[in-house]
mmCIF file of C-alpha atoms and ligand atoms in Angstrom:
data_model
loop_
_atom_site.group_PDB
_atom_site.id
_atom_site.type_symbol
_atom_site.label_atom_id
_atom_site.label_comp_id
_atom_site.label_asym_id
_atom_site.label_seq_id
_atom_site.Cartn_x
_atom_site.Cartn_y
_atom_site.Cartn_z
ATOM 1 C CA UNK A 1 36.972 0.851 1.248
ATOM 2 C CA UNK A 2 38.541 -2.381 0.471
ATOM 3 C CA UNK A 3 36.949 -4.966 -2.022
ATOM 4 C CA UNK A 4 38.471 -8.133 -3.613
ATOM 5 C CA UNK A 5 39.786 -7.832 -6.662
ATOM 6 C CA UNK A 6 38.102 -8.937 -9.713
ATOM 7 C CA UNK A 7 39.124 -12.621 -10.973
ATOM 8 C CA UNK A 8 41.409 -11.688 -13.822
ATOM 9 C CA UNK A 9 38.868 -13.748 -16.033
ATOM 10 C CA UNK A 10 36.421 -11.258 -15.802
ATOM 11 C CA UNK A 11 34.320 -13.257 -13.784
ATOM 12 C CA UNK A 12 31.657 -11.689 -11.134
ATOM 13 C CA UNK A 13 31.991 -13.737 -7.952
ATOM 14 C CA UNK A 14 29.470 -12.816 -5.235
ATOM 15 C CA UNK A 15 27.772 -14.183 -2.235
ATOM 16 C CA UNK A 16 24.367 -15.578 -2.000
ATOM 17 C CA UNK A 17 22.852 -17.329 1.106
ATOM 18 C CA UNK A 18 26.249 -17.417 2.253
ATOM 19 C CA UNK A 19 27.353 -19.674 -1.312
ATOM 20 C CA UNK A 20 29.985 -18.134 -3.246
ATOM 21 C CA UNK A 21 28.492 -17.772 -6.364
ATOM 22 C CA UNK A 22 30.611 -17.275 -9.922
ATOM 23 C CA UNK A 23 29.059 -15.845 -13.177
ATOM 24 C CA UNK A 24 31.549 -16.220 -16.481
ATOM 25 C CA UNK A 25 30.943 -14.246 -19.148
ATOM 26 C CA UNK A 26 28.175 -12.426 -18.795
ATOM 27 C CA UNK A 27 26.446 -9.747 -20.461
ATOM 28 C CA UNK A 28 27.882 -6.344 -18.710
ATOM 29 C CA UNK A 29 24.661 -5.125 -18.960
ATOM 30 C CA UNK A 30 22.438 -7.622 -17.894
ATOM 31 C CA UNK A 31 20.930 -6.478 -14.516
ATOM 32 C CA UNK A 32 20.832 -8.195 -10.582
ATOM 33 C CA UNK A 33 17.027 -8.186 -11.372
ATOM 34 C CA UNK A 34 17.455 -9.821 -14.591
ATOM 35 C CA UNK A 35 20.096 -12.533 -12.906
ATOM 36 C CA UNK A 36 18.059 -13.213 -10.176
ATOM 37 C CA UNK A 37 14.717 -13.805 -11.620
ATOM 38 C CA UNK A 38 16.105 -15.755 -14.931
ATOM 39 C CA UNK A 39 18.939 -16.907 -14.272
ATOM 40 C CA UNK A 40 18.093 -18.157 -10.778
ATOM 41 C CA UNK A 41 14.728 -18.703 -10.717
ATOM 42 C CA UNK A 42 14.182 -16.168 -7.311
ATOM 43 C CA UNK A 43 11.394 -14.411 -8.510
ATOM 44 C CA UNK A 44 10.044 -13.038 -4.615
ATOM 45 C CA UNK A 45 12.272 -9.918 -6.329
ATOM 46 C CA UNK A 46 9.225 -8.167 -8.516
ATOM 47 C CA UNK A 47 9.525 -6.008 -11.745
ATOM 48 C CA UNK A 48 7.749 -3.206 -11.249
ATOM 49 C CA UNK A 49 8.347 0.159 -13.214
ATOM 50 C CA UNK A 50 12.064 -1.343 -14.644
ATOM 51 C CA UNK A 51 13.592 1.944 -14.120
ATOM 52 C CA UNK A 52 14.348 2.946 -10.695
ATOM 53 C CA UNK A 53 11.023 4.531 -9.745
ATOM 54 C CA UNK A 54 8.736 1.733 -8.068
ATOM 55 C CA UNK A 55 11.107 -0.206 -4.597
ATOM 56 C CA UNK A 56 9.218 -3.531 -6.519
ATOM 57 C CA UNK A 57 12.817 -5.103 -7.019
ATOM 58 C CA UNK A 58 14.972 -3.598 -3.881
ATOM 59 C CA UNK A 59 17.322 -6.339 -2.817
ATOM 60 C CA UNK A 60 20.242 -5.409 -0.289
ATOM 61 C CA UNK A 61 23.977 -5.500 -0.556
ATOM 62 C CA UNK A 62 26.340 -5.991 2.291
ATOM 63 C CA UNK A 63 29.951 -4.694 2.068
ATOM 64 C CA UNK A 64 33.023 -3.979 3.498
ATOM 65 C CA UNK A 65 33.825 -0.302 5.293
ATOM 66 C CA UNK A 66 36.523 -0.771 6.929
ATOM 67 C CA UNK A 67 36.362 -2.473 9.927
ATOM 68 C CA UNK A 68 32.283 -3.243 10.078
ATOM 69 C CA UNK A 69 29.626 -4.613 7.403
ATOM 70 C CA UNK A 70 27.590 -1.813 5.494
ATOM 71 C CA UNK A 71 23.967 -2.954 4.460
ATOM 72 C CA UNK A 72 22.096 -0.856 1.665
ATOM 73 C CA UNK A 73 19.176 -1.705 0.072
ATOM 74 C CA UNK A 74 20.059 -0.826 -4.343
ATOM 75 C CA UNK A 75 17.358 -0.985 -7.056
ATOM 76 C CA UNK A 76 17.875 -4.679 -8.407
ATOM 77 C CA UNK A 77 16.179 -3.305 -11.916
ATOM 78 C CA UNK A 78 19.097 -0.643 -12.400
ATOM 79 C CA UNK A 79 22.019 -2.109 -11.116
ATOM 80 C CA UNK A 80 24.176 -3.773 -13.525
ATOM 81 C CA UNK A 81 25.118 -7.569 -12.556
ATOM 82 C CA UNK A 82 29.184 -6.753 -12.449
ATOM 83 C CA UNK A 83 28.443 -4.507 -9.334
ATOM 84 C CA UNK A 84 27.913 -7.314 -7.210
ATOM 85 C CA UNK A 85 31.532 -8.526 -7.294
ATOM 86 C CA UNK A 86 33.087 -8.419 -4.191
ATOM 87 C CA UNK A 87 29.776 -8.521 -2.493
ATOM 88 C CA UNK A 88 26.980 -10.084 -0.533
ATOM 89 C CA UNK A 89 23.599 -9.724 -1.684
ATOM 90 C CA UNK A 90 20.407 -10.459 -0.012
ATOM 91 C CA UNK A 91 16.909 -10.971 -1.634
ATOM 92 C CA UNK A 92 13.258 -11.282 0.120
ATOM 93 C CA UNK A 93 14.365 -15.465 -0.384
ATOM 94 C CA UNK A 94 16.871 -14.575 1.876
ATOM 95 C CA UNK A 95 15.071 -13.781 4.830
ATOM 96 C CA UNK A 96 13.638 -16.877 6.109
ATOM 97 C CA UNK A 97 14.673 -19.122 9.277
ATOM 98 C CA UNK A 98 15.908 -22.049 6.668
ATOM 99 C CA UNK A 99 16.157 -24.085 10.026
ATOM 100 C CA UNK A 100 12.304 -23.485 11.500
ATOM 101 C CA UNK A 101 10.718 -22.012 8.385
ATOM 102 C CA UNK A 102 9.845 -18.750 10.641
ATOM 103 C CA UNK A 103 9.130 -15.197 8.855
ATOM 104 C CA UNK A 104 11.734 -12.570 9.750
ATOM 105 C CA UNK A 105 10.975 -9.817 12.179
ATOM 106 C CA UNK A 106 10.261 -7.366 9.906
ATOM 107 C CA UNK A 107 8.419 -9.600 7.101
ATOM 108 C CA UNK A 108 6.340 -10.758 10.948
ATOM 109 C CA UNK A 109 5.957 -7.259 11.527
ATOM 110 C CA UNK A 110 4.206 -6.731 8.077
ATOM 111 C CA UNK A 111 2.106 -9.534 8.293
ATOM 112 C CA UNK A 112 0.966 -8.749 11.720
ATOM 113 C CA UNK A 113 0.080 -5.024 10.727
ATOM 114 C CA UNK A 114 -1.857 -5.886 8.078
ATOM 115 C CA UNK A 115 0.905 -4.222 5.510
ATOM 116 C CA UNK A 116 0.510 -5.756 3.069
ATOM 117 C CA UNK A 117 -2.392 -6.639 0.660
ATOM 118 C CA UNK A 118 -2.119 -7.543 -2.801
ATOM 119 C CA UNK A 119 1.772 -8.097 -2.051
ATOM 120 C CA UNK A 120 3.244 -6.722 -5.080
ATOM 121 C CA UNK A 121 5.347 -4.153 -3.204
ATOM 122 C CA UNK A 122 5.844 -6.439 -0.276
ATOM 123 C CA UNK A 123 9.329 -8.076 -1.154
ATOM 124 C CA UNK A 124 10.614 -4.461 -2.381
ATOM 125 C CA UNK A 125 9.479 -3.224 1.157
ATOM 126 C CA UNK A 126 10.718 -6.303 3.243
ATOM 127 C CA UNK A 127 13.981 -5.882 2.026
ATOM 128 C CA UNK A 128 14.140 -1.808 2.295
ATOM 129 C CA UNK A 129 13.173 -2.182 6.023
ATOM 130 C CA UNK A 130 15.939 -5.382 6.210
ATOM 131 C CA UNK A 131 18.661 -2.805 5.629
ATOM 132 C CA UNK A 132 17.257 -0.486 7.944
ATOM 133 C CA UNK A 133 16.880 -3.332 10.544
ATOM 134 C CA UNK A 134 20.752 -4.324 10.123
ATOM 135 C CA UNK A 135 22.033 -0.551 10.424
ATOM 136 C CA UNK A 136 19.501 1.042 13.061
ATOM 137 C CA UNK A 137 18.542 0.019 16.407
ATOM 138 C CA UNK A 138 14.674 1.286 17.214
ATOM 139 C CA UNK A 139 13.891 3.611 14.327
ATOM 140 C CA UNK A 140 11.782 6.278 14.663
ATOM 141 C CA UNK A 141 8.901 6.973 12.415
ATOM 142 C CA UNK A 142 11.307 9.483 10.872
ATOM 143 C CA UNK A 143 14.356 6.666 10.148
ATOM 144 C CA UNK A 144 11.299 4.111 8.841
ATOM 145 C CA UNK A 145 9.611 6.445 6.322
ATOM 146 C CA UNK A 146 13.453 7.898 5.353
ATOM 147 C CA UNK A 147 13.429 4.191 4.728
ATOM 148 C CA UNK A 148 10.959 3.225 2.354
ATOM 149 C CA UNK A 149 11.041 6.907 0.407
ATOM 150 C CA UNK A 150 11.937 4.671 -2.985
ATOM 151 C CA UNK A 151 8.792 2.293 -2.133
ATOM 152 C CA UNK A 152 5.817 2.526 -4.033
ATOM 153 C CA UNK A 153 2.508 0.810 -2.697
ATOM 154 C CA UNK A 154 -0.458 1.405 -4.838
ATOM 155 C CA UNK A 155 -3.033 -0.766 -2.388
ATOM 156 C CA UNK A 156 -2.078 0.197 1.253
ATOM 157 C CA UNK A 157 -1.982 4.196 1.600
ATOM 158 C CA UNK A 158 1.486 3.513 3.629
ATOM 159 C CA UNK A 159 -0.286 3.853 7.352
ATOM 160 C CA UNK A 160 -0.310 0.345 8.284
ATOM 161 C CA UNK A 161 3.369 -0.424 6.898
ATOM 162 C CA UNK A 162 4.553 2.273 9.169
ATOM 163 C CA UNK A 163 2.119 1.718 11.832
ATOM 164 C CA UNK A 164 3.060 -2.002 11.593
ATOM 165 C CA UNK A 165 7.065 -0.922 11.525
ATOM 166 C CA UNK A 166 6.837 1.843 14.827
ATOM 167 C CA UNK A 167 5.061 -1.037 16.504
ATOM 168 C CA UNK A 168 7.784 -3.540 16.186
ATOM 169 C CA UNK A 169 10.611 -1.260 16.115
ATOM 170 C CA UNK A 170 11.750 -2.930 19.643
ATOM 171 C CA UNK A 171 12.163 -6.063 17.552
ATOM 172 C CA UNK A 172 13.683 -4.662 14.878
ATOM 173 C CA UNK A 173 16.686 -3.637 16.873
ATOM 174 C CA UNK A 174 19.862 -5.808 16.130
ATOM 175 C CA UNK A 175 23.453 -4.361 15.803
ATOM 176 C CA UNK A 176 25.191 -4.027 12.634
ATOM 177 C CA UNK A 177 27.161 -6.755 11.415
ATOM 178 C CA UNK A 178 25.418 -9.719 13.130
ATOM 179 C CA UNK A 179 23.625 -12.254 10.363
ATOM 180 C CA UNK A 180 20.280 -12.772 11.367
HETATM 181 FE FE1 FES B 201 10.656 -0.274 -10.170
HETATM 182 FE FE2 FES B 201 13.010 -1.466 -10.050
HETATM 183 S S1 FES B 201 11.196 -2.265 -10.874
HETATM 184 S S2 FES B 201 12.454 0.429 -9.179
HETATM 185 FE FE1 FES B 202 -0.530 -3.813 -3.373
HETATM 186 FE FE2 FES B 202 1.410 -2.531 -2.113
HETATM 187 S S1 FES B 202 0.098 -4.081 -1.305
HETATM 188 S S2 FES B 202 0.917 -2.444 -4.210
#
């Protein structure tokens, strides 16, 4: 798989919201979730558990394989901030029409289910079922809860989310590589 080289300053360039975005000099070791919610201000990404365990901070990174985009949704908390170079990345600020202001399907899905209810989780599961939304047409209950296996919800008991999910799968069917 093919990825732009790294700026021989070291630099991490990434997309954002379609922006190409530069960071000089950064701490190695400073995180995406770190980045994002102090160095950007996007805090929709949550800090849950801080070490892989929780989905709270799940954002989703778009790449290059070969000839078609690859979406994956990464653990924001444990991902180191030079891993982004080369690459698009998506948050739960992402997600919304910036024309009309409308919810995307699957945060509309949510809402309509009743999935969500203190909203901790929420973002972290928004953007989990965003990836699965940009790589599989109608998922099953089987490709949905596959989906959200690294998302912790401590207020819903899961049924609704997936209820809510099988219920709009229809919607949530949009080919691989398209923007929306
Ligand atoms: Fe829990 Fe990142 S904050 S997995
Ligand atoms: Fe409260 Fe999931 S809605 S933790």
């Amino acid at each position: 798989m093919a990825r732009p080289k790294r700026p021989a300053s070291g630099a991490v360039r990434y997309v954002l919201d379609g922006e190409l975005r530069t960071v000089e000099g950064g701490d190695p070791t400073r995180t995406v979730l770190q980045h994002l919610r102090e160095d950007l201000g996007r805090t929709g990404t949550k800090e849950g558990c801080a070490e892989g365990d929780c989905g709270a901070c799940t954002v989703v990174l778009a790449e290059l394989d070969g000839n078609r985009v690859r979406y994956r949704s990464i653990n924001s908390c444990i991902q180191f901030l030079p891993t982004l170079d080369g690459r698009a990345l998506f948050t739960v600020e992402s997600l919304k029409d910036r024309a009309t202001g409308a919810l995307h399907p699957v945060q509309q899905a949510l809402a309509d289910g009743h999935g969500s209810q203190c909203g901790f989780c929420t973002p972290g599961f928004v953007m989990s079922l965003f990836a699965l939304y940009k790589t599989r047409a109608a998922p099953d209950r089987a490709a949905i809860t596959d989906a959200l296996a690294g998302n912790l919800c401590r207020c819903t008991g899961y049924n609704n989310i997936v209820k809510a999910v099988q219920q709009a799968a229809a919607t949530l069917s949009q080919p691989a590589g398209a923007t929306k």
